[in-house]
Structure formats: C-alpha cells, structure tokens
mmCIF file of C-alpha atoms in Angstrom:
data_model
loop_
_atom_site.group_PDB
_atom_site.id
_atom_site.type_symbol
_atom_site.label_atom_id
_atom_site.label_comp_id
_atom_site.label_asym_id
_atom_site.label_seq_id
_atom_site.Cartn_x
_atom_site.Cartn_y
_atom_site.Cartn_z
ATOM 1 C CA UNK A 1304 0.000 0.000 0.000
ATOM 2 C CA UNK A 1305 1.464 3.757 -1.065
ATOM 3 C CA UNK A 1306 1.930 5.990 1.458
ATOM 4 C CA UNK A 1307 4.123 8.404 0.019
ATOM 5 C CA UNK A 1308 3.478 9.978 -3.794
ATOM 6 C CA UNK A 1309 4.217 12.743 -5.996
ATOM 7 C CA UNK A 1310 2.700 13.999 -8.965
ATOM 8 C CA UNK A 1311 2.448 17.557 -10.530
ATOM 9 C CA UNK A 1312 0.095 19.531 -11.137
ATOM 10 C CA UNK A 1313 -0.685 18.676 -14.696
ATOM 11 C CA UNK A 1314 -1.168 15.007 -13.299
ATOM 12 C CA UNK A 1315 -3.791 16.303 -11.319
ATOM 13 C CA UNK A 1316 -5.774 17.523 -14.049
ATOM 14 C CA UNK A 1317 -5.442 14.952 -16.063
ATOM 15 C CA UNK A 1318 -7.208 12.984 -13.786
ATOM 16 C CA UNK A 1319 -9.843 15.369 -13.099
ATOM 17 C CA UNK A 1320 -10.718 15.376 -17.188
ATOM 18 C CA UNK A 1321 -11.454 11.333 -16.179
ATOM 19 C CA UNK A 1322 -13.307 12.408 -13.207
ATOM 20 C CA UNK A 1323 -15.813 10.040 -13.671
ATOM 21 C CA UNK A 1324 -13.931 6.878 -14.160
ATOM 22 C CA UNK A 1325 -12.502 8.215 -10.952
ATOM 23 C CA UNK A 1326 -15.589 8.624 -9.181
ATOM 24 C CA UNK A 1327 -17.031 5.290 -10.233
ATOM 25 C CA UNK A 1328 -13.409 3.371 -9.130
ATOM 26 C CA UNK A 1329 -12.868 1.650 -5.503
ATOM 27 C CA UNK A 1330 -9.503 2.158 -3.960
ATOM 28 C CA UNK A 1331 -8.401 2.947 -0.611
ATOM 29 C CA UNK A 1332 -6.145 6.268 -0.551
ATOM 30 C CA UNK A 1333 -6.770 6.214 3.724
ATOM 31 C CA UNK A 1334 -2.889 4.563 3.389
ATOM 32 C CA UNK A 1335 -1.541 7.500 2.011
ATOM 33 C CA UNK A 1336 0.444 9.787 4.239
ATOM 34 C CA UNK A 1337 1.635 12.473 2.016
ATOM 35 C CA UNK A 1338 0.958 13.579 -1.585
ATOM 36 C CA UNK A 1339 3.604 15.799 -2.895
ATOM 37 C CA UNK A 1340 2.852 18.303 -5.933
ATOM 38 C CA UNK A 1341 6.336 19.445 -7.098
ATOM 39 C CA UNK A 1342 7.707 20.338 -10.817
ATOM 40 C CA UNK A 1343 5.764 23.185 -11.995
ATOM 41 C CA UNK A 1344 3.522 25.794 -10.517
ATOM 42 C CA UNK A 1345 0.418 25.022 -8.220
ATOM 43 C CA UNK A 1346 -3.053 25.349 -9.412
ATOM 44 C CA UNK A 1347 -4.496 25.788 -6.135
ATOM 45 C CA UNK A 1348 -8.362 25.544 -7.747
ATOM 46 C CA UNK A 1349 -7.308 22.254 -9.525
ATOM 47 C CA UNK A 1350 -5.313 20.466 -6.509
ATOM 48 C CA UNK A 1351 -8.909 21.375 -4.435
ATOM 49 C CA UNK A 1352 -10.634 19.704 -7.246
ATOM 50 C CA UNK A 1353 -8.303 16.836 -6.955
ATOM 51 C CA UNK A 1354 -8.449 16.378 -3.380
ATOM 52 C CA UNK A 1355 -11.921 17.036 -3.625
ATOM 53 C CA UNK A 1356 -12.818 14.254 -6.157
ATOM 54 C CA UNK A 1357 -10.236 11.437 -4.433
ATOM 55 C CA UNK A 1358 -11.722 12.041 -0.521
ATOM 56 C CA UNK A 1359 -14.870 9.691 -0.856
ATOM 57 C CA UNK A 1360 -12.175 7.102 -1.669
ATOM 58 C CA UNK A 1361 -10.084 7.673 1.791
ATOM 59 C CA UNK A 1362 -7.914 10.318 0.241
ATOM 60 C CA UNK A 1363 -7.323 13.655 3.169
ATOM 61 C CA UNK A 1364 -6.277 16.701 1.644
ATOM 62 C CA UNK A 1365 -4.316 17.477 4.752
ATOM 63 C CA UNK A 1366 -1.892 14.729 3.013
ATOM 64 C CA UNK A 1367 -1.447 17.274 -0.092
ATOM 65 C CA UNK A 1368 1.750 18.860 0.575
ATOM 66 C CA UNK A 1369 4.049 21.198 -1.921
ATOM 67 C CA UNK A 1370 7.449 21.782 -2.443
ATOM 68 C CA UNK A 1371 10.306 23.776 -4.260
ATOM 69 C CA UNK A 1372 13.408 23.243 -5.781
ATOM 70 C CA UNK A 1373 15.510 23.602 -9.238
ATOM 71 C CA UNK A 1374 17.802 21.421 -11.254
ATOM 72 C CA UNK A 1375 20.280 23.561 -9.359
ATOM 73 C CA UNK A 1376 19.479 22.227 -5.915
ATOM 74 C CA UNK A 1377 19.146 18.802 -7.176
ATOM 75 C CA UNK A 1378 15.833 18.030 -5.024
ATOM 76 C CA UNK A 1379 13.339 20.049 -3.358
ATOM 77 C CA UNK A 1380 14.268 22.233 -0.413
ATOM 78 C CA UNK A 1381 11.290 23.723 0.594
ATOM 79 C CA UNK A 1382 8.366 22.113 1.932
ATOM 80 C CA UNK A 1383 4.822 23.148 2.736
ATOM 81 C CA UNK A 1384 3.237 21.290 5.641
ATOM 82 C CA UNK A 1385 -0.100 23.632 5.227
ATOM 83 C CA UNK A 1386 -0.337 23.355 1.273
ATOM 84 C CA UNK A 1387 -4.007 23.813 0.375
ATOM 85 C CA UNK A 1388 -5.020 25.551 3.584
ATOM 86 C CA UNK A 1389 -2.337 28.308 3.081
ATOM 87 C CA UNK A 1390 -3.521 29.500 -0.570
ATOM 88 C CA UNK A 1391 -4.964 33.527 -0.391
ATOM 89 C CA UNK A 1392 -8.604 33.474 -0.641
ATOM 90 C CA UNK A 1393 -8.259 29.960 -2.752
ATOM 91 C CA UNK A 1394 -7.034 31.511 -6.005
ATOM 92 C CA UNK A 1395 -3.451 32.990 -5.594
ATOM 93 C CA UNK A 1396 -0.127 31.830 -5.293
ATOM 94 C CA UNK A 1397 -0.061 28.632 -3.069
ATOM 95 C CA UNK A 1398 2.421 28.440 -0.296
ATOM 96 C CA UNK A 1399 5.479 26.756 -1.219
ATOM 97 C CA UNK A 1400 6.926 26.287 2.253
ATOM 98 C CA UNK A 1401 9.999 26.256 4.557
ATOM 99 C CA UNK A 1402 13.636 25.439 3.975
ATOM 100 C CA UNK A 1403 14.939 22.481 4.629
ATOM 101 C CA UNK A 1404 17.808 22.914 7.634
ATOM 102 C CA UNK A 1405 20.820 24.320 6.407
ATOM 103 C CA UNK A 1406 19.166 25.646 3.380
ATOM 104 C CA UNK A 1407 18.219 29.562 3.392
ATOM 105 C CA UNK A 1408 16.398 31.813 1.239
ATOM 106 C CA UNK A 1409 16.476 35.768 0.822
ATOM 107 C CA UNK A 1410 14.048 38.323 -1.534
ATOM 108 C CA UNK A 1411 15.913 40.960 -2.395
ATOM 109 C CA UNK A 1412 14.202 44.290 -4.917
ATOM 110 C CA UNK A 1413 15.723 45.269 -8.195
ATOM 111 C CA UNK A 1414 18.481 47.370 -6.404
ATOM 112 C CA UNK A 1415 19.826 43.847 -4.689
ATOM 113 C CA UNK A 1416 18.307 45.269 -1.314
ATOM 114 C CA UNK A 1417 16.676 42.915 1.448
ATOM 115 C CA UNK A 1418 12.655 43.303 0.873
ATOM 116 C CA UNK A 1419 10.091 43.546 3.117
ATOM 117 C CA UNK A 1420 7.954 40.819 4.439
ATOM 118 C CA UNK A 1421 5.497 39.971 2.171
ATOM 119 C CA UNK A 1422 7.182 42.232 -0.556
ATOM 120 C CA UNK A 1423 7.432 40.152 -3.909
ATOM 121 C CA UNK A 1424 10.941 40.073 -5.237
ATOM 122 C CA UNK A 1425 13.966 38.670 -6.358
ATOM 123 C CA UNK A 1426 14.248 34.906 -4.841
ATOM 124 C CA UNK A 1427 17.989 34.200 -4.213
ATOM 125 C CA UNK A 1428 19.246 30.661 -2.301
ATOM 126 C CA UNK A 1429 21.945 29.308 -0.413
ATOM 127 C CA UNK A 1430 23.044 25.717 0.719
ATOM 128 C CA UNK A 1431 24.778 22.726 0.647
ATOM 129 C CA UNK A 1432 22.702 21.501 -2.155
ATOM 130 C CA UNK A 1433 23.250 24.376 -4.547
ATOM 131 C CA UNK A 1434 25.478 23.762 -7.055
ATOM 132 C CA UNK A 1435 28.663 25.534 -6.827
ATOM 133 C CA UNK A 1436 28.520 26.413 -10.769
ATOM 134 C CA UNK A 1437 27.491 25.555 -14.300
ATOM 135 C CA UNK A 1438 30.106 23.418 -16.189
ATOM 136 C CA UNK A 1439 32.704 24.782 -18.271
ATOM 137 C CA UNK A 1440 30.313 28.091 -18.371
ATOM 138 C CA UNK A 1441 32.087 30.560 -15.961
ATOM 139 C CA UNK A 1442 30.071 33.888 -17.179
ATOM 140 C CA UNK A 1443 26.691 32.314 -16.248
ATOM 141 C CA UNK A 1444 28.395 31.069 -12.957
ATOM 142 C CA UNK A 1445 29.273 34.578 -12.789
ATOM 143 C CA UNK A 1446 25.983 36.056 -13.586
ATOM 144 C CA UNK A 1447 23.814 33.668 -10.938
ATOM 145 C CA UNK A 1448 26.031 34.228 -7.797
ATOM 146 C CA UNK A 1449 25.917 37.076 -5.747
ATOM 147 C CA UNK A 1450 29.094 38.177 -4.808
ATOM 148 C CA UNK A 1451 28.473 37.144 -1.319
ATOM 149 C CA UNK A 1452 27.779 33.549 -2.446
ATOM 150 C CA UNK A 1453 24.025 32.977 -2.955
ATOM 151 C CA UNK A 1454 22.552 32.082 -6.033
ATOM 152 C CA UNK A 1455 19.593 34.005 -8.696
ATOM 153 C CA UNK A 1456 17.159 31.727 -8.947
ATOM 154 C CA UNK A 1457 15.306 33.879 -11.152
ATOM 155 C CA UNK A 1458 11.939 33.384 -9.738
ATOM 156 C CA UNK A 1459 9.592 36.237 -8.176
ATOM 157 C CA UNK A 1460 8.419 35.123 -4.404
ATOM 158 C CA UNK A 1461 8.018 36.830 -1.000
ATOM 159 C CA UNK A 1462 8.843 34.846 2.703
ATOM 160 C CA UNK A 1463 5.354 35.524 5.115
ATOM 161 C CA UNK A 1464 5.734 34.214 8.715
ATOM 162 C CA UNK A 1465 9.054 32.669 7.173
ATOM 163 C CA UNK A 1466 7.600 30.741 4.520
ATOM 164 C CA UNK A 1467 8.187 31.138 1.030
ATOM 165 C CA UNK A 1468 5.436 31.501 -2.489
ATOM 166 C CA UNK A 1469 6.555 31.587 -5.523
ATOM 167 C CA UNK A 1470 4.670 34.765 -6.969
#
C-alpha cells in the first residue's frame, strides 16, 4: 500500500478530465500519508478539485503537501506542511513552504536590497545543495552568484511568517 506519492500539477488535471472513471473506481487512498505536488507551478483551484474528487475514496487533503526546488538544488528544499489551507482566498499563489535545515532563502528588490515581508521580489538561495557552478560556463556562474555567495534563482516570491510563495 502507497503511502508516500508525488505527482504535478498537470497530473492532477489529467485525472480530473477522467473524473468520472474516478468517481465510479474503488480504492483505498486512507494509506496515504503524504501527496507531494512538485515540478511546476500550483493550481491551487485544480489540486482542491483533486483532493476534492479522491476524498470519498479515503484520500485527506491534509496529506497534499508542496514543495520547491531547481535542477540547481538537485531536489526540493522547501516544503509546505499547510499546502491547500495556506492558498490567499483559494485563487493565488499557493504556499510553497519552509527550507529544509541548512538551506536559506532571501528576496531581495531590483536594487539587490533585502525586501520587506510579504514584498514580492527577487528569490535568491543558499546551501549545501546548490550547485557551486554551471560546467565549463564561468560567465553564467558569474551572472547567478551574488558576490556574497548565494545564487539568482530567477523566480519572483516573498517569505510571510518565514515561509516562502513563488509569486
């Protein structure tokens, strides 16, 4: 029995355009301890839907969780524990989480200054899972460190109560 899966969010609506097949399946998703939607931007309306459609077959949407990372980190390093209860008003960004230990995360404006809290900016990273470069390509290893060592992720995000959206 699964108790541990990840899909993205495409996945998810895939199986929502077979909702019925899904409705009119048995299966027991009670086993399943944590659903992890990683690889691409949330859809917070369609992971609702999704959790939505699976719960008469066991399935809790407190089990939904999200998380963040890049090629560059080689895995996620942010995790959402609150995932679908976290999203503003049920339409915006959805919460992408907290860093892993030893893994930190700064937004920084246009001018390279610290933001605000809740101030959308620059996302920039730093950790033991960051890659230290991109092979045989020293002017974009250049261009995505900071001179102070953390690296331009190039995404747009803000940190609330210390957790991190992608915007």
């Amino acid at each position: 029995r699964v108790t541990f899966a990840w899909l993205p969010n495409f996945a998810m609506a895939l199986l929502l355009r077979q909702a019925d097949a899904a409705r009119s399946g048995v299966w027991d998703l009670g086993c399943l301890k944590s659903m992890l939607s990683v690889a691409e931007p949330i859809a917070y309306p369609t992971a609702r839907a999704f959790a939505e459609l699976l719960r008469p077959h066991g399935f809790q949407a407190a089990a939904m969780h999200a998380a963040w990372g890049m090629t560059e980190t080689a895995a996620a390093v942010v995790f959402s524990e609150r995932y679908l209860s976290a999203a503003s008003a049920g339409t915006g960004p959805v919460e992408a989480g907290r860093p892993v230990p030893g893994f930190s995360l700064r937004i920084v404006t246009e001018r390279g200054e610290p933001a605000g809290e809740g101030e959308t900016g620059r996302l920039q990273i730093q950790g033991p899972m960051v890659a230290s470069g991109y092979y045989r390509n020293d002017a974009l290893t250049s261009d995505s460190f900071t001179a102070d060592g953390w690296f331009r992720t190039g995404d747009l995000a803000f940190i609330l109560d210390g957790a991190m959206t992608i915007a």
